[in-house]
Coordinates of C-alpha atoms in Angstrom, one line a residue:
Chain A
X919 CA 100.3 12.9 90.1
X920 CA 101.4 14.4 87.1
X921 CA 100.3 17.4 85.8
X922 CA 98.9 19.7 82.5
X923 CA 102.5 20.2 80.5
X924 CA 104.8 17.8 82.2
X925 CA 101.6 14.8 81.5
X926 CA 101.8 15.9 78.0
X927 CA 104.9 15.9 77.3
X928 CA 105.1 12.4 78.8
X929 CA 102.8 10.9 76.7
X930 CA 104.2 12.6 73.7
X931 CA 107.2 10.9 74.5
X932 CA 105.8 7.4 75.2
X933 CA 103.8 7.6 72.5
X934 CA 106.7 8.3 70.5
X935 CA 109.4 5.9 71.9
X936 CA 106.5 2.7 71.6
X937 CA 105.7 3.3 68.3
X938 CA 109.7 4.2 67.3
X939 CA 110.9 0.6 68.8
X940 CA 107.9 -1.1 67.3
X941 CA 108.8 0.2 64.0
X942 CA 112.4 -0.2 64.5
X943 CA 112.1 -3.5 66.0
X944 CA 110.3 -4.8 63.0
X945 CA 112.6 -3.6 60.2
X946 CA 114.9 -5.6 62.3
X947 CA 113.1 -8.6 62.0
X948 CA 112.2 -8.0 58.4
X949 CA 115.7 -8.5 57.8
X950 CA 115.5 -12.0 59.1
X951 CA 112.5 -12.3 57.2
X952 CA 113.8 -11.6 54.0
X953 CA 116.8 -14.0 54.0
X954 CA 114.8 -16.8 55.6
X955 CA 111.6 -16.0 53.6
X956 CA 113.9 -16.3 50.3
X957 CA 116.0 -19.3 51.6
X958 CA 112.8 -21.3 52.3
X959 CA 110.8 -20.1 49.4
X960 CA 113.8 -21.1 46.9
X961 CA 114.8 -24.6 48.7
X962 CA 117.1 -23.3 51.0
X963 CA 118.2 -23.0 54.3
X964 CA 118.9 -19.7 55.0
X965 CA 120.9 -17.9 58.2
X966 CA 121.2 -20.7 60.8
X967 CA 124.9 -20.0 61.8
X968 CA 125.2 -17.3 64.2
X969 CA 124.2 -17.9 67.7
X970 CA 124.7 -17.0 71.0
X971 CA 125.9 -19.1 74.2
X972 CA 125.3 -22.0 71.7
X973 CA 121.2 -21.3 70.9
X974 CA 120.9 -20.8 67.3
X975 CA 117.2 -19.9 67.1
X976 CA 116.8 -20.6 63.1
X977 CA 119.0 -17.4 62.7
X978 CA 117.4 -15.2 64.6
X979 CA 120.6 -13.4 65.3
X980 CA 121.9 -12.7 62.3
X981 CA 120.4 -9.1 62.4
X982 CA 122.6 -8.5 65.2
X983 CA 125.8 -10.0 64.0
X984 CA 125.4 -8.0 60.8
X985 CA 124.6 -5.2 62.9
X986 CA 127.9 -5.4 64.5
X987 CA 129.8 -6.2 61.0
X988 CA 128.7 -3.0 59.7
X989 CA 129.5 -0.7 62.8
X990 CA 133.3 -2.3 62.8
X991 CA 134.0 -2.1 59.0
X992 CA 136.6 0.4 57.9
X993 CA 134.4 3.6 56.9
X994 CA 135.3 4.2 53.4
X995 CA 135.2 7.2 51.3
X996 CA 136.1 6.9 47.3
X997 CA 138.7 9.0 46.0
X998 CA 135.7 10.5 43.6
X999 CA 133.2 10.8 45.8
X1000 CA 131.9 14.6 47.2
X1001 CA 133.1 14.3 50.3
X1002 CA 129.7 15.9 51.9
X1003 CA 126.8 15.0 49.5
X1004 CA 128.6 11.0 50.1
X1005 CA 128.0 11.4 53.6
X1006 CA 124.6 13.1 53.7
X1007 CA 122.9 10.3 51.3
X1008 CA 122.2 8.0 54.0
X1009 CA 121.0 10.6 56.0
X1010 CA 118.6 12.0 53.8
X1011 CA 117.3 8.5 53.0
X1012 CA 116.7 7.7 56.4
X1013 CA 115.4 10.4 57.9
X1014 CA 112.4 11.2 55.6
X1015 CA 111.5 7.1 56.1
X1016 CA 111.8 7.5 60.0
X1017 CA 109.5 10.9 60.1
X1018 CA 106.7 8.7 58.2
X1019 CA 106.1 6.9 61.1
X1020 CA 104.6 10.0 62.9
X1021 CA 100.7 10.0 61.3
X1022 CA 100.2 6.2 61.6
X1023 CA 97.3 5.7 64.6
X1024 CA 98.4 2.8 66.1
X1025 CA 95.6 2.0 68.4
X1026 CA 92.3 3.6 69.4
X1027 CA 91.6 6.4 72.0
X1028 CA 92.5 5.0 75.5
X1029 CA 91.8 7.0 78.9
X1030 CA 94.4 7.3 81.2
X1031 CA 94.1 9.3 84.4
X1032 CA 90.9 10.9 82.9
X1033 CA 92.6 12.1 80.2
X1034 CA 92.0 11.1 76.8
X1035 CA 95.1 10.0 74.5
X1036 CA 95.3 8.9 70.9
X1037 CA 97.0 6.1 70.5
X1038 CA 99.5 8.3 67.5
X1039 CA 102.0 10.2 67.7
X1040 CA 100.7 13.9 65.7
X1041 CA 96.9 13.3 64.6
X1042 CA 98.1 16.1 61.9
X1043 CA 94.7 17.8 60.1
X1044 CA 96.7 17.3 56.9
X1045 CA 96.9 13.9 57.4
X1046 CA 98.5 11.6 54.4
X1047 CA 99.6 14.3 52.9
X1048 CA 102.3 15.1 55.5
X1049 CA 103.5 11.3 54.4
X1050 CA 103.4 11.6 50.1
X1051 CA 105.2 14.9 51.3
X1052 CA 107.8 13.4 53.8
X1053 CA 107.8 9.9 51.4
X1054 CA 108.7 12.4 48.5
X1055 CA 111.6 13.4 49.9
X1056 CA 113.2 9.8 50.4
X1057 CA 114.1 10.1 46.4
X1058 CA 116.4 13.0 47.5
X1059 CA 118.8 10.6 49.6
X1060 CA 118.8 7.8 46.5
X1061 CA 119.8 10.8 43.8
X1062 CA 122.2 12.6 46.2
X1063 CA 123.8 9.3 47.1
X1064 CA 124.2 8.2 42.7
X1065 CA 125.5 11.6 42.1
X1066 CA 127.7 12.3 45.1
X1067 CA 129.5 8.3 44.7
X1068 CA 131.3 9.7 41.8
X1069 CA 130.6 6.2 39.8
X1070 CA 128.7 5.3 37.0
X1071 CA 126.2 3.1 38.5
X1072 CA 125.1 4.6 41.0
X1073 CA 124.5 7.5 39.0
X1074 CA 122.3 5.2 36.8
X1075 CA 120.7 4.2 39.8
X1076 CA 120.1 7.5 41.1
X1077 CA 118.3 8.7 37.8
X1078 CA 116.1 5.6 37.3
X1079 CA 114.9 6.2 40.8
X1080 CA 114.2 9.7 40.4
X1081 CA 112.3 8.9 37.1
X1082 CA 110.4 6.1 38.7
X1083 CA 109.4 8.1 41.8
X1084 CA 107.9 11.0 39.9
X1085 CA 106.0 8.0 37.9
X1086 CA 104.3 6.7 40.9
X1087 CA 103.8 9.4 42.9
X1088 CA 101.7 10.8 41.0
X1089 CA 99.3 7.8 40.9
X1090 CA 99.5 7.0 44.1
X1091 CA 98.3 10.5 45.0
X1092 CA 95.6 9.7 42.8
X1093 CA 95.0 6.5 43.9
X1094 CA 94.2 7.8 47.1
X1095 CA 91.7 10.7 46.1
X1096 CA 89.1 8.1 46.1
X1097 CA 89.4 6.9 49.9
X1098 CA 89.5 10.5 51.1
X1099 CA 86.1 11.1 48.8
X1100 CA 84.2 7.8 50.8
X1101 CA 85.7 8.9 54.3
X1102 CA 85.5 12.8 53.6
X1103 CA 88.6 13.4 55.4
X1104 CA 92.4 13.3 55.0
X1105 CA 93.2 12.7 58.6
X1106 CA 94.1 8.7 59.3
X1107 CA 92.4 9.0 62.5
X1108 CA 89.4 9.7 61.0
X1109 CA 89.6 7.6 58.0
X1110 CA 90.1 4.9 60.5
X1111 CA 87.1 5.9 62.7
X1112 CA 85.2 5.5 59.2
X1113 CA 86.1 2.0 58.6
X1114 CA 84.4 0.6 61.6
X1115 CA 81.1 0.6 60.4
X1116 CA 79.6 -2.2 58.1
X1117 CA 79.0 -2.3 54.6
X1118 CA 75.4 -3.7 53.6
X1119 CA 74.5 -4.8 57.2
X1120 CA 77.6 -7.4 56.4
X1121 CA 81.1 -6.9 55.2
X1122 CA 83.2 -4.7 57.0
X1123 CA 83.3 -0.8 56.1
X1124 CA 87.1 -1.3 54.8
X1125 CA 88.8 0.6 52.1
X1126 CA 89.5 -2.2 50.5
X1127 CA 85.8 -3.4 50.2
X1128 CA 84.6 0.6 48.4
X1129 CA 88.2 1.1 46.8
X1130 CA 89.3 -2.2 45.3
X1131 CA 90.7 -0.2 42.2
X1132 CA 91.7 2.2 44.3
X1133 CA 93.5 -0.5 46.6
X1134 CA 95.9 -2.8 43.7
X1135 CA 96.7 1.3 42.5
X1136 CA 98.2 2.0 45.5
X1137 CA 99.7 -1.6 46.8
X1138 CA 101.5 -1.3 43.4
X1139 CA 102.9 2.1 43.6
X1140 CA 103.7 1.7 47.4
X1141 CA 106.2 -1.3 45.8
X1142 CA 107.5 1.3 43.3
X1143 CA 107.4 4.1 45.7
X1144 CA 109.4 1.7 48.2
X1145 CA 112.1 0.5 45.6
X1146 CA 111.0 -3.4 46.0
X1147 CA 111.1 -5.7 43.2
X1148 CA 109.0 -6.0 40.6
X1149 CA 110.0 -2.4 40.5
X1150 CA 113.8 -2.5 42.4
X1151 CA 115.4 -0.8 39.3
X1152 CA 117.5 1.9 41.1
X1153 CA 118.7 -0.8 43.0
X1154 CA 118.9 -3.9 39.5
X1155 CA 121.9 -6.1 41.3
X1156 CA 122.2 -7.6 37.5
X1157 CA 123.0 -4.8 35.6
X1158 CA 123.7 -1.8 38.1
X1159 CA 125.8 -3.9 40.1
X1160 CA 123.9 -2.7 43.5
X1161 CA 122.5 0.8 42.4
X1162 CA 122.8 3.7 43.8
X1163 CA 124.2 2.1 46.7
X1164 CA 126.8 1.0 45.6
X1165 CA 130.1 3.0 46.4
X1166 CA 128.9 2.6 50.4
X1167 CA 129.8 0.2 52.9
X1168 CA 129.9 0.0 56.3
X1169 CA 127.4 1.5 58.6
X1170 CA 126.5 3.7 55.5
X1171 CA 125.0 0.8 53.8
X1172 CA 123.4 -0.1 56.6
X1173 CA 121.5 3.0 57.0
X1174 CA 120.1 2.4 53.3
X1175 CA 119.1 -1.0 53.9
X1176 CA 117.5 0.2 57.3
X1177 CA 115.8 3.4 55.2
X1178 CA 114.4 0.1 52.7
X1179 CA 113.1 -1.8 55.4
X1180 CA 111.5 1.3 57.4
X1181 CA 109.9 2.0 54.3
X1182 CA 108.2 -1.4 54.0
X1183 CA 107.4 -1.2 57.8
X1184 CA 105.9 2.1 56.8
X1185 CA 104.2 1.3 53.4
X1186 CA 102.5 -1.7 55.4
X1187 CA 100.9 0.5 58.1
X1188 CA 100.0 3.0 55.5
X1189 CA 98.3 0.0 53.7
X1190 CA 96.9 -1.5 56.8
X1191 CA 95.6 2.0 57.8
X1192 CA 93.5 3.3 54.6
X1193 CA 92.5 0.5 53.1
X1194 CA 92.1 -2.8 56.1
X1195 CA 90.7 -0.9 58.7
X1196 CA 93.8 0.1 60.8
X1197 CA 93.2 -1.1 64.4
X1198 CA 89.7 -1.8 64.0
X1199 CA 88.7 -5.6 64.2
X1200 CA 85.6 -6.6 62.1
X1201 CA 82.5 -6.7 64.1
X1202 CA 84.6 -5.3 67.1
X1203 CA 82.4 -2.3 69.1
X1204 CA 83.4 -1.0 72.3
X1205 CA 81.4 -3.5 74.2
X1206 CA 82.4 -6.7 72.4
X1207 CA 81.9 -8.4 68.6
X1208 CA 77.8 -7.9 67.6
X1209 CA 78.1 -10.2 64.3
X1210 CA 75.6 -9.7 61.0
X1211 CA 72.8 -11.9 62.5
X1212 CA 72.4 -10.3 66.0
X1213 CA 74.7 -12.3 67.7
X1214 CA 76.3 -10.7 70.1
X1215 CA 79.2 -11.4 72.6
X1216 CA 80.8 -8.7 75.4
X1217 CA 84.2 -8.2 75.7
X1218 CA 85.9 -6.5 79.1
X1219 CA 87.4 -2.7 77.9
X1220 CA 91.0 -4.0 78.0
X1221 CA 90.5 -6.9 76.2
X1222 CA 89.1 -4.9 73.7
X1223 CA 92.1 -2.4 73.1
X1224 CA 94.6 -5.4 73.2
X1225 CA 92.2 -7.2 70.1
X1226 CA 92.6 -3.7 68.2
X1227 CA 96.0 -3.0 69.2
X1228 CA 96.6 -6.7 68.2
X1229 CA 94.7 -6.6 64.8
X1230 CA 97.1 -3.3 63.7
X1231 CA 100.4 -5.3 64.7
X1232 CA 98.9 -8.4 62.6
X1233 CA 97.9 -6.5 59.6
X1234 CA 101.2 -4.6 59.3
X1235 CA 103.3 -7.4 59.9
X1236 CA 101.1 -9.1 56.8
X1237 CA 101.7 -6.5 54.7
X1238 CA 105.1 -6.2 55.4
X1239 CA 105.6 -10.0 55.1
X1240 CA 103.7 -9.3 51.5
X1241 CA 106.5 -7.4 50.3
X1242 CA 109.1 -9.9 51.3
X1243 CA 106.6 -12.5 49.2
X1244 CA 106.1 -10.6 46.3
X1245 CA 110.1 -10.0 45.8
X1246 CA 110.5 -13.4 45.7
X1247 CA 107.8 -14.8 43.3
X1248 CA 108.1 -12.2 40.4
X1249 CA 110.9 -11.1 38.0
X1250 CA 112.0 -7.2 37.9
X1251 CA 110.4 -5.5 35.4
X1252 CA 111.8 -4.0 32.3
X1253 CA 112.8 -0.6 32.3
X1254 CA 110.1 0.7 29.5
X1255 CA 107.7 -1.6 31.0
X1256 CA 107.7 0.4 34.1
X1257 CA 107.3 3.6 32.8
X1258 CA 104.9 2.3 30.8
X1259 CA 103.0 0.8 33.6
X1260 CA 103.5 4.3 35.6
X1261 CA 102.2 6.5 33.0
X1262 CA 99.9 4.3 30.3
X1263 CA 98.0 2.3 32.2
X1264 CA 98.2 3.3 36.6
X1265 CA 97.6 7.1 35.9
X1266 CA 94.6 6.6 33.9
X1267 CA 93.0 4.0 36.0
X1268 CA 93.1 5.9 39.0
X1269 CA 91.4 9.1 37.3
X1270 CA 89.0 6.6 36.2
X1271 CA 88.4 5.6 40.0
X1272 CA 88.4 9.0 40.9
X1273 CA 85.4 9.3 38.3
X1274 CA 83.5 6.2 38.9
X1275 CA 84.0 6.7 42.9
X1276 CA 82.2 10.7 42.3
X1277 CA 79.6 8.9 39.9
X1278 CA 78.6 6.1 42.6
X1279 CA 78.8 8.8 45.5
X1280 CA 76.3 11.6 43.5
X1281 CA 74.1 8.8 42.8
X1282 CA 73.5 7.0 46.4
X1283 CA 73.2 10.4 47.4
X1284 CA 70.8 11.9 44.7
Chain B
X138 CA 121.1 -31.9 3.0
X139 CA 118.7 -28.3 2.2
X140 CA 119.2 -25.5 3.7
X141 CA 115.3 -24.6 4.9
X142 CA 113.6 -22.0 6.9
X143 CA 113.0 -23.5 10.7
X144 CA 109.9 -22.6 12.6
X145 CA 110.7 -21.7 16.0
X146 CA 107.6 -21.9 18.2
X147 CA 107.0 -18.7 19.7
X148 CA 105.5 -18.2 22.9
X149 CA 101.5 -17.5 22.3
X150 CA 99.8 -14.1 23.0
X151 CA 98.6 -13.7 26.3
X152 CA 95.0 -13.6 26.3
X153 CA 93.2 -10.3 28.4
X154 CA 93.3 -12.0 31.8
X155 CA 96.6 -12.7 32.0
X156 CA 98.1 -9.1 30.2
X157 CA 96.6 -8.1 33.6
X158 CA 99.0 -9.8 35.2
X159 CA 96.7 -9.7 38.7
X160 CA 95.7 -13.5 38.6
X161 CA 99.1 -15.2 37.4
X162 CA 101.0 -12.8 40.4
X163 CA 98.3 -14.5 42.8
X164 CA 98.7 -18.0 40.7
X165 CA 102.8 -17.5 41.1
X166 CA 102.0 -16.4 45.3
X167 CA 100.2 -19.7 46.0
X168 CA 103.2 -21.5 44.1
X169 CA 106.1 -19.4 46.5
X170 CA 103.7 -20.0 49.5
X171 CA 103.8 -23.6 48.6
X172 CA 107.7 -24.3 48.5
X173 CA 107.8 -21.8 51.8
X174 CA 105.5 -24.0 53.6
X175 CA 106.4 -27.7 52.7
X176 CA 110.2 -26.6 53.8
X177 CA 109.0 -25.0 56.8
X178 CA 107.0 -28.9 57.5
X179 CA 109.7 -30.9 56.0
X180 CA 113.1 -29.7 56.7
X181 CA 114.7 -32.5 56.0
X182 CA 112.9 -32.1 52.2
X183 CA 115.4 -29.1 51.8
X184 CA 118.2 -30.6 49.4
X185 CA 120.9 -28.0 51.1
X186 CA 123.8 -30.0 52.7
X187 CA 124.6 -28.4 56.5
X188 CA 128.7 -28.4 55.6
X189 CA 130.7 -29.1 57.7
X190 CA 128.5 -30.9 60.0
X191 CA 126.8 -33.4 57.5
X192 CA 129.0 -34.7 54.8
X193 CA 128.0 -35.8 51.5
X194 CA 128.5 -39.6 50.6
X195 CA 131.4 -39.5 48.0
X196 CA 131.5 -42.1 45.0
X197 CA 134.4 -44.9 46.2
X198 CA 137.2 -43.6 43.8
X199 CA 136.9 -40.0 44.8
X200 CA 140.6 -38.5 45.1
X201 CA 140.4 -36.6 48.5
X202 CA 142.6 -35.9 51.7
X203 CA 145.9 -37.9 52.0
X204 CA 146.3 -40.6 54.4
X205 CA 149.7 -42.3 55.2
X206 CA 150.0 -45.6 55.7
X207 CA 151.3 -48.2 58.1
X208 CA 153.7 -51.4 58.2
X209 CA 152.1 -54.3 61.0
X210 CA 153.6 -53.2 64.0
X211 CA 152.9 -49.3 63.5
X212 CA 155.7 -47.2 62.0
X213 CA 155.2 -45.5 58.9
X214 CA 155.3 -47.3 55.5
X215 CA 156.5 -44.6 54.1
X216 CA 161.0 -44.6 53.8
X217 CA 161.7 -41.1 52.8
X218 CA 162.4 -41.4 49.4
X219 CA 161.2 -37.9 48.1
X220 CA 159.4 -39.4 45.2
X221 CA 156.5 -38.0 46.0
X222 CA 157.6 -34.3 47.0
X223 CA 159.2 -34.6 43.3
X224 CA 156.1 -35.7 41.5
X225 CA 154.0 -32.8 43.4
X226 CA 152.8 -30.4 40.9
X227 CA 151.9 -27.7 43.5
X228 CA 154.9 -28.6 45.3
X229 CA 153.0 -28.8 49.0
X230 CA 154.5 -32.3 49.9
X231 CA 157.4 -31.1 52.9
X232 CA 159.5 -34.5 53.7
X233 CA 162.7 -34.4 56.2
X234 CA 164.1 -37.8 56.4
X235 CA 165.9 -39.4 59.2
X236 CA 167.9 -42.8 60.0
X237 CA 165.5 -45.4 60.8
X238 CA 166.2 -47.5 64.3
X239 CA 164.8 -50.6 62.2
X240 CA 168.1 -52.2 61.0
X241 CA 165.6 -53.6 58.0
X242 CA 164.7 -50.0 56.7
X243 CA 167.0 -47.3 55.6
X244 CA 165.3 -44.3 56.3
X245 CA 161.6 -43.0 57.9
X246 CA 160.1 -39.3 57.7
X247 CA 161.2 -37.4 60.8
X248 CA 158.6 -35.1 59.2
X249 CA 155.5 -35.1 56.5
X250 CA 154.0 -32.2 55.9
X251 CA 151.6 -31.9 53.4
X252 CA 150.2 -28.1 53.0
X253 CA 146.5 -28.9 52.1
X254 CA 146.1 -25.4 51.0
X255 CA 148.3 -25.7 48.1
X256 CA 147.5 -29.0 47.0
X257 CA 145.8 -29.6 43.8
X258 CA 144.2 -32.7 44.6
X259 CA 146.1 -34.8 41.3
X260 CA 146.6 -37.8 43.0
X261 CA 150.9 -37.4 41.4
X262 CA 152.3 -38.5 44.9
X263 CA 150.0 -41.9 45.3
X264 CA 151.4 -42.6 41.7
X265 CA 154.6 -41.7 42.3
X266 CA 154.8 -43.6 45.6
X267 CA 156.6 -47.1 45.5
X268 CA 155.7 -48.4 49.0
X269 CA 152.3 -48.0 48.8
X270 CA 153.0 -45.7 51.6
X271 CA 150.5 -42.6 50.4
X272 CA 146.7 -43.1 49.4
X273 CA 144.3 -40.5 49.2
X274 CA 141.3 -42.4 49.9
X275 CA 140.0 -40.5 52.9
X276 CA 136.8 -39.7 50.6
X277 CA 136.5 -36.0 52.0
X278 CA 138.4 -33.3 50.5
X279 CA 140.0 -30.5 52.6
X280 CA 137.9 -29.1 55.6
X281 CA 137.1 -25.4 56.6
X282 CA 139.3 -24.2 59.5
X283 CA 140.5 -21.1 61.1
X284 CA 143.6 -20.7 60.8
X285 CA 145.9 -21.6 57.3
X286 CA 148.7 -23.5 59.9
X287 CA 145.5 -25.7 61.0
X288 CA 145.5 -26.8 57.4
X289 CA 149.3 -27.6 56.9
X290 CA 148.5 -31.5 58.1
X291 CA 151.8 -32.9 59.8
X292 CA 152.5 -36.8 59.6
X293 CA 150.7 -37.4 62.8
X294 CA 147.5 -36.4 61.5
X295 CA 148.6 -38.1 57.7
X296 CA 149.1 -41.1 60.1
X297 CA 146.1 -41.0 61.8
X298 CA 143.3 -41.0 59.1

């Protein structure tokens, strides 16, 4: 029997190491996604070449062999490059997009050995702002990575990102403000304990039922915030070559790509979390599913936590499969049309959400 | 004729709806989501060719690999003339020639190589050949392999297709 500290620190570190190979385990996947997604959405095949003792399993392993590829590739340096900065970039990219994983409640309270445990890994009382601070940060590895390649590109890169991220962010802060106003709380635990309740008697107490503004503003700067296309400009393969990243190879890339995927894996959760209810399941209570017209059916306690724990791996792998959709049915935006987008049009709609949101609130409450 | 102004039809103004963008990015979802999902059903829909498993049928005249030719009872048609290795352009036609046992015959090709790499596909050598002894009517062109020696084809191969 375990006790005080050492019980702690063992769930600390589960809590951790499950959440940290789920995420993981899923960028790795979204990798597959992407290439088969796009093959099949554009008429193609897609991986179906590397296998292993023979079973191909529609490509599943090309993760792994490009995995391998990039740890055995000559690690290259360009004669221009600073030396340090080169070899900090991917670090700096990656690390900010692993740390975001940390707020994300993954699951409700469970009891084990009497003890209560929250199914995340730091239930910080700062909440989402931890991850706009940590997600800030990410823009640090893309312009350290332009400037330090010595190249023009990449420096290109490096600048459009850094001018895109200050765009977004600051209406996806915004975007936010409203959420925190219905749920009166910053924390993701408790904005999640908020969303289980119903709305009139029937539709589920989601953010994206009282924030639909508040919900397209911030899908749309999560895609800007993460680099994905419509707004993949740092990246803009036809006329940046491959962005900022382009003077890396080997595991270097690698770590970029991962830091893109992470951020998807992350962006989804975060979506998933504020605004679809996080692991709650509609109509769901602790002792089974009471639907809108009194019908009721009991569930057994475990099933229960598998249905939410379920729901939260269904609604992030959605989300994350959304990006991965979205990439390939519209065309990158224009430069201007961007920044115009960022600034014009995004920033004043979510102050005007902000507004109507305080309007609505004052009034029901008058 | 008059030279005259030409109206080019310009694309019409997008009415409020669609400067939103929010419906035609649904609209353009359900049309992805579509493609994905018929492929995913019908694979065999997808026009992708699996190379090298499945080949494509060729039209008949289609100049591809070399084949080498062969009199009734089995030797080569071919007598080691060099007319060939002189008409190649790319110069990937290898020919030693040696004294044929058949009294009838001069000379055979002790060896043929043809380095598949180099060649150029021009169809010189079956025009330059006069025993018919050279055709490239194999209808494939040159396979993926691992090695560049795998590709030099020696007159046994030439023989066999």
């Amino acid at each position: 029997m375990m006790t005080g500290p050492l019980f702690d620190i063992a769930v600390a570190v589960a809590r951790i190491a499950v959440f940290f190979a789920f995420c993981f385990g899923l960028v790795v996947v979204m990798t597959w996604v992407e290439r088969k997604g796009a093959a099949y959405i554009q008429d193609r095949r897609g991986p179906n070449r590397a296998d292993i003792f023979g079973i191909r399993a529609w490509g599943l392993f090309h993760p792994l062999a490009d995995a391998l590829k990039f740890l055995f590739k000559e690690d290259f340096i360009p004669d221009n490059a600073h030396r340090l900065f080169y070899q900090m970039a991917p670090m700096f990219s990656l690390a900010p997009a692993i740390l975001g994983i940390a707020i994300i409640p993954f699951g409700p309270d469970v009891t084990v050995m009497g003890r209560t445990i929250a199914l995340q890994i730091a239930d910080l009382n700062v909440g989402i702002l931890y991850l706009f601070a940590v997600s800030g940060m990410t823009v640090y590895g893309v312009v350290l990575a332009g400037w330090a390649s010595g190249s023009k590109y990449p420096l290109l890169g490096g600048l459009r990102s850094s001018a895109q991220m200050l765009s977004y962010e600051v209406s996806m802060g915004l975007s936010l403000l409203g959420v925190f106003m219905v749920f009166e709380s910053v924390r993701l635990s408790q904005i999640v304990a908020g969303q289980g309740g119903l709305l009139f008697g029937v539709l589920p107490k989601w953010g994206v039922f009282v924030q639909p503004l508040g919900f397209i503003l911030f899908l749309v700067a999560q895609y800007a915030e993460a680099n994905r296309t419509p707004f993949d400009l740092p990246e803009g393969e036809s006329e940046l070559v491959a962005g900022y990243h382009t003077e890396y190879g080997s595991f270097k890339f690698s770590m970029f790509m991962m830091a893109e995927y992470l951020h998807m894996v992350v962006g989804a959760a975060v979506v998933a979390t504020l605004f679809f209810g996080g692991w709650q399941v509609p109509y769901l209570g602790g002792a089974g599913f009471l639907f809108p017209g009194g019908f009721a059916v009991a569930v057994p306690p475990a099933l229960v936590l598998l249905l939410r724990l379920g729901a939260f791996v269904a609604k992030v792998v959605f989300f994350a499969w959304l990006y991965v959709w979205v990439r390939w049915t519209i065309p990158r935006f224009r430069y201007d049309q961007v920044m115009r987008l960022g600034w014009k049009v995004m920033l004043p709609l979510s102050l005007l959400n902000i507004f109507a949101t305080g309007l609505i609130m004052l009034l029901l409450k008058g | 004729m008059t030279i005259g102004i030409k109206k080019v039809a310009r694309p019409r103004e997008m009415s409020f709806p669609e400067s939103l963008y929010l419906v035609e990015i649904v609209k353009g979802l359900g049309v992805t989501m579509g493609h994905m999902l018929s492929n995913i059903v019908r694979q065999e829909g997808i026009k992708t060719i699996e190379y090298p498993e499945v080949r494509r049928e060729m039209p008949p005249r289609f100049r591809g690999c070399h084949r080498l030719m062969k009199r009734e009872d089995g030797s080569p048609r071919c007598v080691a003339c060099y007319c060939c290795a002189t008409a190649c352009p790319a110069k990937c036609i290898t020919i030693v020639a040696g004294e044929s046992p058949d009294p009838g015959v001069e000379k055979y090709p002790v060896r043929f190589d043809i380095d598949m790499l180099r060649c150029v596909f021009c169809g010189m050598c079956v025009e330059a050949c006069p025993c018919d002894a050279i055709r490239m009517d194999t209808g494939w062109f040159t396979p993926p392999d691992d090695t560049r020696e795998k590709l030099i084809f020696t007159i046994d191969t030439l023989l066999e297709k």
